[in-house]
mmCIF file of C-alpha atoms in Angstrom:
data_model
loop_
_atom_site.group_PDB
_atom_site.id
_atom_site.type_symbol
_atom_site.label_atom_id
_atom_site.label_comp_id
_atom_site.label_asym_id
_atom_site.label_seq_id
_atom_site.Cartn_x
_atom_site.Cartn_y
_atom_site.Cartn_z
ATOM 1 C CA MET S 116 68.201 -53.599 -12.679
ATOM 2 C CA ALA S 117 69.329 -56.054 -15.351
ATOM 3 C CA GLN S 118 70.781 -59.161 -13.742
ATOM 4 C CA LEU S 119 73.914 -60.900 -14.974
ATOM 5 C CA GLN S 120 73.453 -64.588 -15.658
ATOM 6 C CA ILE S 121 75.613 -65.703 -12.778
ATOM 7 C CA GLY S 122 77.125 -69.148 -13.280
ATOM 8 C CA ALA S 123 75.978 -69.366 -16.892
ATOM 9 C CA ASP S 124 79.584 -69.350 -18.095
ATOM 10 C CA GLN S 125 81.072 -71.810 -15.634
ATOM 11 C CA ALA S 126 82.446 -74.036 -18.406
ATOM 12 C CA VAL S 127 84.213 -71.046 -19.975
ATOM 13 C CA TRP S 128 85.579 -70.097 -16.560
ATOM 14 C CA GLU S 129 87.010 -73.582 -16.121
ATOM 15 C CA GLN S 130 88.818 -73.232 -19.455
ATOM 16 C CA ILE S 131 90.189 -69.886 -18.314
ATOM 17 C CA CYS S 132 91.491 -71.470 -15.110
ATOM 18 C CA LYS S 133 93.360 -74.115 -17.090
ATOM 19 C CA LYS S 134 94.753 -71.537 -19.496
ATOM 20 C CA VAL S 135 95.918 -69.174 -16.749
ATOM 21 C CA ASP S 136 97.738 -72.020 -15.018
ATOM 22 C CA THR S 137 99.607 -72.694 -18.264
ATOM 23 C CA MET S 138 100.272 -68.972 -18.699
ATOM 24 C CA MET S 139 101.766 -68.840 -15.193
ATOM 25 C CA LEU S 140 104.304 -71.472 -16.182
ATOM 26 C CA ASN S 141 105.161 -69.730 -19.450
ATOM 27 C CA ILE S 142 104.978 -66.056 -18.495
ATOM 28 C CA GLY S 143 106.227 -66.172 -14.917
ATOM 29 C CA SER S 144 107.471 -62.717 -13.918
ATOM 30 C CA LYS S 145 107.542 -61.316 -17.469
ATOM 31 C CA SER S 146 105.690 -58.067 -18.142
ATOM 32 C CA PRO S 147 103.838 -59.067 -21.325
ATOM 33 C CA HIS S 148 102.230 -56.976 -24.021
ATOM 34 C CA VAL S 149 102.201 -58.813 -27.365
ATOM 35 C CA ALA S 150 102.423 -62.435 -28.466
ATOM 36 C CA GLY S 151 102.975 -62.678 -32.208
ATOM 37 C CA ASP S 152 103.095 -65.572 -34.658
ATOM 38 C CA ASP S 153 105.251 -67.666 -32.329
ATOM 39 C CA GLY S 154 102.705 -67.316 -29.530
ATOM 40 C CA ILE S 155 105.360 -66.125 -27.062
ATOM 41 C CA TYR S 156 104.663 -63.011 -25.028
ATOM 42 C CA ASP S 157 107.322 -60.313 -24.961
ATOM 43 C CA ASP S 158 108.750 -58.838 -21.760
ATOM 44 C CA LEU S 159 108.604 -55.056 -21.395
ATOM 45 C CA ARG S 160 109.742 -52.614 -18.747
ATOM 46 C CA LEU S 161 107.388 -52.233 -15.819
ATOM 47 C CA ASP S 162 106.597 -48.641 -16.781
ATOM 48 C CA ALA S 163 104.982 -49.841 -20.020
ATOM 49 C CA TRP S 164 101.253 -49.079 -20.015
ATOM 50 C CA THR S 165 100.367 -52.780 -20.186
ATOM 51 C CA SER S 166 102.303 -53.852 -17.082
ATOM 52 C CA GLY S 167 99.255 -54.141 -14.825
ATOM 53 C CA PHE S 168 97.165 -56.544 -16.874
ATOM 54 C CA TRP S 169 98.961 -59.837 -16.244
ATOM 55 C CA PRO S 170 99.063 -59.373 -12.441
ATOM 56 C CA GLY S 171 95.468 -58.134 -12.747
ATOM 57 C CA ILE S 172 94.484 -61.510 -14.171
ATOM 58 C CA LEU S 173 96.240 -63.202 -11.250
ATOM 59 C CA TRP S 174 94.396 -61.070 -8.687
ATOM 60 C CA ILE S 175 91.049 -61.929 -10.285
ATOM 61 C CA MET S 176 91.993 -65.600 -10.172
ATOM 62 C CA TYR S 177 92.846 -65.305 -6.487
ATOM 63 C CA ASP S 178 89.622 -63.491 -5.690
ATOM 64 C CA MET S 179 87.532 -66.029 -7.592
ATOM 65 C CA THR S 180 89.250 -69.198 -6.351
ATOM 66 C CA GLY S 181 90.902 -68.310 -3.039
ATOM 67 C CA GLU S 182 94.019 -70.200 -4.149
ATOM 68 C CA LYS S 183 97.074 -68.602 -2.558
ATOM 69 C CA ARG S 184 99.408 -69.374 -5.454
ATOM 70 C CA TYR S 185 97.699 -66.662 -7.503
ATOM 71 C CA LYS S 186 98.027 -64.178 -4.662
ATOM 72 C CA GLU S 187 101.705 -65.020 -4.198
ATOM 73 C CA ALA S 188 102.394 -64.551 -7.913
ATOM 74 C CA ALA S 189 100.513 -61.230 -8.044
ATOM 75 C CA TRP S 190 101.744 -59.761 -4.764
ATOM 76 C CA PRO S 191 105.088 -58.120 -5.712
ATOM 77 C CA TRP S 192 104.004 -56.361 -8.896
ATOM 78 C CA ASP S 193 103.017 -52.983 -7.474
ATOM 79 C CA GLU S 194 106.201 -52.973 -5.380
ATOM 80 C CA ARG S 195 108.318 -53.649 -8.467
ATOM 81 C CA MET S 196 106.521 -50.992 -10.495
ATOM 82 C CA GLU S 197 106.888 -48.349 -7.796
ATOM 83 C CA GLN S 198 110.680 -48.637 -7.911
ATOM 84 C CA LEU S 199 110.689 -47.096 -11.376
ATOM 85 C CA PHE S 200 109.112 -43.887 -10.101
ATOM 86 C CA ILE S 201 112.449 -42.925 -8.545
ATOM 87 C CA GLN S 202 114.291 -43.571 -11.814
ATOM 88 C CA GLU S 203 114.033 -42.097 -15.275
ATOM 89 C CA ASN S 204 110.775 -43.611 -16.481
ATOM 90 C CA ARG S 205 107.945 -43.530 -19.010
ATOM 91 C CA PHE S 206 104.940 -43.354 -16.701
ATOM 92 C CA SER S 207 102.199 -41.174 -18.164
ATOM 93 C CA HIS S 208 98.404 -40.953 -18.332
ATOM 94 C CA ASP S 209 98.101 -44.753 -18.068
ATOM 95 C CA VAL S 210 98.988 -45.203 -14.393
ATOM 96 C CA GLY S 211 95.385 -46.261 -13.823
ATOM 97 C CA PHE S 212 95.865 -49.213 -16.156
ATOM 98 C CA GLN S 213 99.015 -50.055 -14.207
ATOM 99 C CA PHE S 214 97.999 -49.549 -10.578
ATOM 100 C CA LEU S 215 94.259 -50.326 -10.529
ATOM 101 C CA PRO S 216 94.779 -54.045 -11.286
ATOM 102 C CA THR S 217 97.795 -54.239 -8.959
ATOM 103 C CA ALA S 218 97.963 -51.884 -5.959
ATOM 104 C CA VAL S 219 94.267 -50.963 -5.794
ATOM 105 C CA ILE S 220 92.873 -54.463 -6.039
ATOM 106 C CA LYS S 221 95.622 -55.711 -3.714
ATOM 107 C CA HIS S 222 94.483 -53.222 -1.096
ATOM 108 C CA THR S 223 90.828 -54.052 -1.741
ATOM 109 C CA LEU S 224 91.347 -57.784 -1.292
ATOM 110 C CA THR S 225 93.986 -57.842 1.457
ATOM 111 C CA GLY S 226 93.856 -54.463 3.205
ATOM 112 C CA ASP S 227 97.561 -53.978 2.582
ATOM 113 C CA THR S 228 98.345 -50.377 3.528
ATOM 114 C CA GLU S 229 101.446 -50.133 1.354
ATOM 115 C CA ALA S 230 99.343 -51.067 -1.662
ATOM 116 C CA SER S 231 96.934 -48.264 -0.775
ATOM 117 C CA ARG S 232 99.855 -45.838 -0.514
ATOM 118 C CA ARG S 233 101.104 -46.872 -3.952
ATOM 119 C CA GLY S 234 97.645 -46.472 -5.453
ATOM 120 C CA LEU S 235 97.368 -42.983 -3.985
ATOM 121 C CA PHE S 236 100.848 -42.138 -5.267
ATOM 122 C CA ALA S 237 99.766 -43.133 -8.784
ATOM 123 C CA ALA S 238 96.584 -41.070 -8.428
ATOM 124 C CA ASN S 239 98.646 -38.044 -7.395
ATOM 125 C CA PHE S 240 100.849 -38.554 -10.430
ATOM 126 C CA LEU S 241 97.826 -38.652 -12.727
ATOM 127 C CA ALA S 242 96.229 -35.629 -11.068
ATOM 128 C CA GLY S 243 99.463 -33.734 -11.729
ATOM 129 C CA ARG S 244 98.838 -34.121 -15.464
ATOM 130 C CA PHE S 245 95.600 -32.127 -15.320
ATOM 131 C CA ASN S 246 95.451 -28.979 -17.455
ATOM 132 C CA LEU S 247 93.226 -26.531 -15.593
ATOM 133 C CA GLN S 248 92.501 -24.283 -18.577
ATOM 134 C CA GLY S 249 91.419 -27.091 -20.905
ATOM 135 C CA LYS S 250 90.045 -29.384 -18.176
ATOM 136 C CA PHE S 251 91.853 -32.405 -19.619
ATOM 137 C CA LEU S 252 94.465 -34.937 -18.544
ATOM 138 C CA ARG S 253 97.521 -34.698 -20.709
ATOM 139 C CA ALA S 254 98.635 -37.751 -22.673
ATOM 140 C CA TRP S 255 102.209 -38.910 -23.193
ATOM 141 C CA GLY S 256 105.218 -36.596 -22.881
ATOM 142 C CA GLU S 257 107.775 -34.762 -24.957
ATOM 143 C CA GLU S 258 106.234 -32.083 -27.199
ATOM 144 C CA LYS S 259 102.657 -33.387 -26.829
ATOM 145 C CA ILE S 260 101.812 -30.849 -24.139
ATOM 146 C CA GLY S 261 98.248 -30.176 -25.269
ATOM 147 C CA TRP S 262 97.377 -33.712 -26.324
ATOM 148 C CA SER S 263 94.723 -35.843 -24.679
ATOM 149 C CA ILE S 264 93.399 -39.260 -25.704
ATOM 150 C CA VAL S 265 90.205 -41.228 -25.244
ATOM 151 C CA ASP S 266 92.082 -44.051 -23.466
ATOM 152 C CA THR S 267 92.361 -41.804 -20.408
ATOM 153 C CA ALA S 268 88.640 -42.269 -19.743
ATOM 154 C CA MET S 269 89.599 -45.682 -18.370
ATOM 155 C CA ASN S 270 92.208 -44.233 -16.015
ATOM 156 C CA LEU S 271 89.748 -41.961 -14.223
ATOM 157 C CA SER S 272 88.749 -44.771 -11.870
ATOM 158 C CA ILE S 273 91.993 -44.469 -9.931
ATOM 159 C CA LEU S 274 91.151 -40.817 -9.240
ATOM 160 C CA PHE S 275 87.616 -41.650 -8.129
ATOM 161 C CA TRP S 276 89.018 -44.439 -5.920
ATOM 162 C CA ALA S 277 91.651 -42.102 -4.441
ATOM 163 C CA SER S 278 88.993 -39.563 -3.529
ATOM 164 C CA LYS S 279 86.980 -42.256 -1.783
ATOM 165 C CA VAL S 280 89.816 -43.743 0.285
ATOM 166 C CA SER S 281 91.498 -40.408 1.114
ATOM 167 C CA LYS S 282 88.254 -38.471 1.581
ATOM 168 C CA ASP S 283 89.871 -35.706 -0.499
ATOM 169 C CA PRO S 284 87.453 -34.424 -3.178
ATOM 170 C CA ARG S 285 90.196 -32.996 -5.405
ATOM 171 C CA TYR S 286 90.691 -36.292 -7.228
ATOM 172 C CA HIS S 287 86.949 -36.605 -7.819
ATOM 173 C CA HIS S 288 86.775 -33.059 -9.183
ATOM 174 C CA ILE S 289 89.614 -33.700 -11.641
ATOM 175 C CA ALA S 290 88.157 -37.006 -12.797
ATOM 176 C CA LYS S 291 84.743 -35.464 -13.344
ATOM 177 C CA ALA S 292 86.201 -32.486 -15.213
ATOM 178 C CA HIS S 293 88.062 -34.779 -17.603
ATOM 179 C CA ALA S 294 84.977 -36.987 -18.028
ATOM 180 C CA ASP S 295 83.052 -33.854 -19.057
ATOM 181 C CA THR S 296 85.767 -33.120 -21.617
ATOM 182 C CA VAL S 297 85.434 -36.647 -23.012
ATOM 183 C CA ILE S 298 81.723 -36.055 -23.577
ATOM 184 C CA GLU S 299 82.240 -32.605 -25.101
ATOM 185 C CA HIS S 300 85.258 -33.241 -27.305
ATOM 186 C CA PHE S 301 85.794 -36.985 -27.825
ATOM 187 C CA ILE S 302 82.360 -38.558 -28.238
ATOM 188 C CA ARG S 303 80.615 -37.571 -31.465
ATOM 189 C CA GLU S 304 76.868 -37.159 -31.747
ATOM 190 C CA ASP S 305 76.508 -40.578 -33.412
ATOM 191 C CA GLY S 306 78.408 -42.302 -30.584
ATOM 192 C CA SER S 307 81.693 -42.802 -32.448
ATOM 193 C CA THR S 308 84.837 -41.366 -30.872
ATOM 194 C CA TYR S 309 88.029 -39.512 -31.648
ATOM 195 C CA HIS S 310 91.282 -41.042 -30.443
ATOM 196 C CA ILE S 311 93.387 -37.886 -30.014
ATOM 197 C CA VAL S 312 92.215 -34.334 -29.404
ATOM 198 C CA ARG S 313 94.734 -31.499 -29.282
ATOM 199 C CA PHE S 314 94.186 -28.444 -27.118
ATOM 200 C CA ASP S 315 96.083 -25.208 -26.780
ATOM 201 C CA PRO S 316 97.847 -25.825 -23.463
ATOM 202 C CA GLU S 317 97.838 -22.114 -22.632
ATOM 203 C CA THR S 318 94.205 -21.244 -23.355
ATOM 204 C CA GLY S 319 92.629 -24.706 -23.181
ATOM 205 C CA ALA S 320 90.891 -24.201 -26.536
ATOM 206 C CA ARG S 321 90.392 -27.228 -28.758
ATOM 207 C CA VAL S 322 92.751 -27.116 -31.738
ATOM 208 C CA ASP S 323 91.951 -30.239 -33.747
ATOM 209 C CA ALA S 324 91.658 -34.038 -33.662
ATOM 210 C CA LEU S 325 94.054 -36.670 -34.964
ATOM 211 C CA GLY S 326 93.448 -40.189 -36.235
ATOM 212 C CA GLY S 327 95.965 -41.751 -33.858
ATOM 213 C CA GLN S 328 95.444 -45.505 -33.840
ATOM 214 C CA GLY S 329 92.286 -45.117 -35.892
ATOM 215 C CA ASP S 330 92.125 -45.141 -39.678
ATOM 216 C CA ALA S 331 91.655 -41.365 -39.924
ATOM 217 C CA GLU S 332 90.597 -38.316 -37.926
ATOM 218 C CA ASP S 333 86.925 -38.934 -38.768
ATOM 219 C CA SER S 334 87.070 -42.721 -38.480
ATOM 220 C CA ALA S 335 85.897 -44.883 -35.596
ATOM 221 C CA TRP S 336 88.696 -46.806 -33.869
ATOM 222 C CA SER S 337 86.912 -49.658 -32.129
ATOM 223 C CA ARG S 338 89.117 -49.890 -29.041
ATOM 224 C CA GLY S 339 88.732 -46.153 -28.534
ATOM 225 C CA ALA S 340 84.975 -46.664 -28.508
ATOM 226 C CA ALA S 341 85.412 -49.463 -25.974
ATOM 227 C CA TRP S 342 87.501 -47.186 -23.725
ATOM 228 C CA ALA S 343 84.828 -44.482 -23.879
ATOM 229 C CA LEU S 344 81.932 -46.893 -23.342
ATOM 230 C CA TYR S 345 83.540 -48.474 -20.288
ATOM 231 C CA GLY S 346 85.035 -45.232 -18.961
ATOM 232 C CA MET S 347 81.741 -43.324 -19.058
ATOM 233 C CA THR S 348 79.991 -46.263 -17.395
ATOM 234 C CA ASN S 349 82.542 -46.056 -14.590
ATOM 235 C CA ALA S 350 82.098 -42.285 -14.314
ATOM 236 C CA TYR S 351 78.376 -42.803 -13.798
ATOM 237 C CA THR S 352 79.005 -45.529 -11.215
ATOM 238 C CA TYR S 353 81.204 -43.180 -9.172
ATOM 239 C CA THR S 354 79.140 -39.996 -9.579
ATOM 240 C CA GLY S 355 75.543 -40.971 -10.244
ATOM 241 C CA ASP S 356 75.438 -38.223 -12.883
ATOM 242 C CA SER S 357 73.097 -39.388 -15.646
ATOM 243 C CA LYS S 358 74.988 -37.549 -18.403
ATOM 244 C CA TYR S 359 77.755 -40.156 -18.161
ATOM 245 C CA LEU S 360 75.259 -42.995 -18.352
ATOM 246 C CA LYS S 361 73.681 -41.451 -21.438
ATOM 247 C CA ALA S 362 77.117 -40.979 -23.020
ATOM 248 C CA ALA S 363 78.003 -44.610 -22.311
ATOM 249 C CA GLN S 364 74.770 -45.744 -23.926
ATOM 250 C CA ARG S 365 75.360 -43.561 -26.987
ATOM 251 C CA VAL S 366 78.773 -45.115 -27.556
ATOM 252 C CA ALA S 367 77.474 -48.610 -26.768
ATOM 253 C CA ASN S 368 74.666 -48.247 -29.297
ATOM 254 C CA PHE S 369 77.136 -47.201 -32.002
ATOM 255 C CA PHE S 370 79.512 -50.031 -31.091
ATOM 256 C CA ILE S 371 76.836 -52.727 -31.148
ATOM 257 C CA ALA S 372 75.227 -51.446 -34.355
ATOM 258 C CA HIS S 373 78.541 -51.638 -36.218
ATOM 259 C CA LEU S 374 79.619 -55.109 -35.152
ATOM 260 C CA PRO S 375 80.149 -57.632 -37.963
ATOM 261 C CA GLU S 376 78.289 -60.911 -38.191
ATOM 262 C CA ASP S 377 80.422 -62.735 -35.612
ATOM 263 C CA SER S 378 80.166 -59.826 -33.120
ATOM 264 C CA VAL S 379 83.933 -59.249 -32.815
ATOM 265 C CA PRO S 380 84.791 -55.736 -34.020
ATOM 266 C CA HIS S 381 87.075 -54.721 -36.827
ATOM 267 C CA TRP S 382 89.950 -52.549 -35.633
ATOM 268 C CA ASP S 383 88.162 -49.485 -37.013
ATOM 269 C CA PHE S 384 84.461 -49.418 -37.819
ATOM 270 C CA ARG S 385 85.073 -47.068 -40.755
ATOM 271 C CA ALA S 386 88.305 -48.514 -42.111
ATOM 272 C CA ASP S 387 88.661 -48.951 -45.851
ATOM 273 C CA LEU S 388 88.566 -52.517 -47.109
ATOM 274 C CA GLU S 389 92.125 -53.789 -47.622
ATOM 275 C CA GLY S 390 92.525 -56.784 -49.884
ATOM 276 C CA GLY S 391 89.013 -57.897 -49.042
ATOM 277 C CA GLN S 392 89.572 -58.096 -45.292
ATOM 278 C CA ILE S 393 89.759 -55.640 -42.396
ATOM 279 C CA PRO S 394 91.688 -56.855 -39.336
ATOM 280 C CA ARG S 395 89.673 -57.585 -36.206
ATOM 281 C CA ASP S 396 90.526 -56.405 -32.721
ATOM 282 C CA SER S 397 89.596 -59.039 -30.181
ATOM 283 C CA SER S 398 90.886 -56.756 -27.399
ATOM 284 C CA ALA S 399 88.316 -54.095 -28.299
ATOM 285 C CA GLY S 400 85.622 -56.739 -28.180
ATOM 286 C CA ALA S 401 86.702 -58.038 -24.778
ATOM 287 C CA CYS S 402 86.950 -54.556 -23.257
ATOM 288 C CA ALA S 403 83.604 -53.465 -24.666
ATOM 289 C CA ALA S 404 81.924 -56.660 -23.456
ATOM 290 C CA SER S 405 83.150 -56.114 -19.909
ATOM 291 C CA GLY S 406 81.935 -52.524 -20.001
ATOM 292 C CA LEU S 407 78.579 -53.592 -21.448
ATOM 293 C CA LEU S 408 78.058 -55.990 -18.544
ATOM 294 C CA ASP S 409 78.487 -53.122 -16.097
ATOM 295 C CA LEU S 410 76.292 -50.852 -18.193
ATOM 296 C CA ALA S 411 73.542 -53.475 -18.266
ATOM 297 C CA SER S 412 73.690 -53.882 -14.496
ATOM 298 C CA LEU S 413 73.023 -50.157 -14.003
ATOM 299 C CA LEU S 414 69.836 -50.096 -16.056
ATOM 300 C CA GLU S 415 66.342 -51.411 -15.561
ATOM 301 C CA GLU S 416 65.820 -54.955 -16.797
ATOM 302 C CA LYS S 417 63.996 -54.078 -20.006
ATOM 303 C CA GLU S 418 66.666 -51.603 -21.115
ATOM 304 C CA GLY S 419 69.697 -53.399 -19.740
ATOM 305 C CA ARG S 420 69.049 -56.774 -21.326
ATOM 306 C CA TYR S 421 69.927 -55.357 -24.758
ATOM 307 C CA TYR S 422 73.469 -54.584 -23.582
ATOM 308 C CA LEU S 423 73.729 -57.828 -21.630
ATOM 309 C CA ALA S 424 72.779 -59.833 -24.716
ATOM 310 C CA ALA S 425 75.316 -57.938 -26.830
ATOM 311 C CA ALA S 426 78.076 -58.587 -24.284
ATOM 312 C CA LYS S 427 77.220 -62.283 -24.281
ATOM 313 C CA ARG S 428 77.324 -62.479 -28.065
ATOM 314 C CA ILE S 429 80.768 -60.865 -28.133
ATOM 315 C CA LEU S 430 82.125 -63.109 -25.377
ATOM 316 C CA ASP S 431 80.649 -66.257 -26.909
ATOM 317 C CA SER S 432 82.298 -65.461 -30.243
ATOM 318 C CA LEU S 433 85.636 -64.620 -28.625
ATOM 319 C CA TYR S 434 85.556 -67.930 -26.787
ATOM 320 C CA GLU S 435 84.476 -70.028 -29.747
ATOM 321 C CA ASN S 436 86.405 -68.377 -32.571
ATOM 322 C CA TYR S 437 89.374 -66.488 -31.081
ATOM 323 C CA GLY S 438 90.571 -68.561 -28.138
ATOM 324 C CA THR S 439 93.751 -70.649 -27.795
ATOM 325 C CA TRP S 440 92.256 -73.102 -25.305
ATOM 326 C CA ASN S 441 93.711 -76.195 -26.967
ATOM 327 C CA ASP S 442 97.147 -74.752 -27.685
ATOM 328 C CA SER S 443 99.316 -74.972 -24.579
ATOM 329 C CA SER S 444 102.320 -73.560 -26.479
ATOM 330 C CA HIS S 445 100.540 -70.261 -27.148
ATOM 331 C CA GLU S 446 101.041 -67.930 -24.195
ATOM 332 C CA GLY S 447 98.155 -65.644 -25.123
ATOM 333 C CA MET S 448 94.481 -66.330 -24.542
ATOM 334 C CA LEU S 449 92.839 -64.499 -27.469
ATOM 335 C CA ILE S 450 94.148 -64.146 -31.020
ATOM 336 C CA GLN S 451 93.456 -61.515 -33.704
ATOM 337 C CA GLY S 452 94.090 -58.472 -31.563
ATOM 338 C CA THR S 453 95.184 -55.269 -33.289
ATOM 339 C CA GLY S 454 97.490 -52.875 -31.498
ATOM 340 C CA HIS S 455 98.335 -50.044 -33.924
ATOM 341 C CA LYS S 456 97.206 -50.702 -37.491
ATOM 342 C CA PRO S 457 98.213 -47.327 -39.023
ATOM 343 C CA ALA S 458 101.783 -48.013 -37.927
ATOM 344 C CA ASP S 459 101.421 -51.633 -39.100
ATOM 345 C CA LYS S 460 102.425 -52.660 -35.587
ATOM 346 C CA ASN S 461 101.018 -55.587 -33.621
ATOM 347 C CA VAL S 462 98.349 -56.694 -36.097
ATOM 348 C CA ASN S 463 96.706 -60.123 -35.692
ATOM 349 C CA VAL S 464 98.397 -60.858 -32.384
ATOM 350 C CA SER S 465 97.519 -61.716 -28.808
ATOM 351 C CA LEU S 466 97.364 -58.669 -26.528
ATOM 352 C CA ILE S 467 97.567 -59.010 -22.759
ATOM 353 C CA TYR S 468 94.861 -56.411 -22.200
ATOM 354 C CA GLY S 469 92.518 -58.374 -24.452
ATOM 355 C CA ASP S 470 93.195 -61.425 -22.297
ATOM 356 C CA TYR S 471 92.621 -59.383 -19.136
ATOM 357 C CA TYR S 472 89.253 -57.971 -20.167
ATOM 358 C CA PHE S 473 88.046 -61.373 -21.324
ATOM 359 C CA VAL S 474 88.926 -62.872 -17.941
ATOM 360 C CA GLU S 475 87.337 -59.908 -16.180
ATOM 361 C CA ALA S 476 84.098 -60.214 -18.152
ATOM 362 C CA ILE S 477 83.721 -63.961 -17.641
ATOM 363 C CA ALA S 478 84.524 -63.488 -13.946
ATOM 364 C CA LYS S 479 81.677 -60.954 -13.738
ATOM 365 C CA LEU S 480 79.313 -63.498 -15.292
ATOM 366 C CA ASN S 481 80.414 -65.948 -12.618
ATOM 367 C CA GLY S 482 79.809 -63.650 -9.678
ATOM 368 C CA TRP S 483 82.959 -61.504 -9.358
ATOM 369 C CA LYS S 484 82.098 -58.386 -7.352
ATOM 370 C CA HIS S 485 85.376 -56.470 -6.892
ATOM 371 C CA ARG S 486 85.191 -54.192 -9.915
ATOM 372 C CA ILE S 487 88.364 -52.135 -10.183
ATOM 373 C CA PHE S 488 87.863 -50.090 -13.366
#
């Protein structure tokens, strides 16, 4: 198997440690999503899909350093989030993003039984969104009954985890069924991906695809590709089914082949040129790099080193060209993230999930073993 270059990024890790300590002072108990021109992270409700990433960073820091202050800061997040389940809330298909880096890793690292219960509760919630006819997990709410999105590939891990800890195969079956749908309906032959696919909720038949956060229906939203790359890699890790590994490689090959010169992706690989410049998405780069590290580790050395080298190039560029290491007033870690370009929302900003996946990837290169996605 391809071996990660453990310890090779120690200097980068030390910068991360310094930055996270500053972030702890600035962010505190906020639930951040976006830091704009002023460099100050916002504070959203705990049912926002991004609420797990900041405590997820803290749990990684605790696991890597053993320093209790990180554990103490991360500890209450899953408890706080659970309280919203008994109120009117906006929880949806993204409970994996919320409870994997909080309750699940908390249970993994500490054995806390209440954290395990909360993780299983979130898995049950996600399983309840499964459409049996179409074999997909429903996205969002309201009138979007037959909608599913590529992001959900990343949330499957909480179902696989739930099946393992509960010894109940139902979660595994649902996760695998949705992963099959991702391969059939979301990943194109060339390895690019759709963001949104609509199904008839009664018959399960595919209706059409929508551009969503991509430039168009037939475009190639880079973060969507990162979700699929990483999500299919995880599906293979949990199942050992080679079709998921092959799907992950197909998306990875497309992603790598379409990277610009500095290896940090544009927000959409097929976006039209706007005023001579297409916005980047550092969050897509960070997520893809973390997924590529896992993909590389699952392959034989000769094959895996291609993906390992690509991940390193992305991470090196993010560190050198997109980091805020010398700006203590900026609460984010990476700049030039793109949230939703078609809506002209959150363009050229810091995104907490971009920060999370960068920390996660560098932690992997420095020996972190407790993979949670």
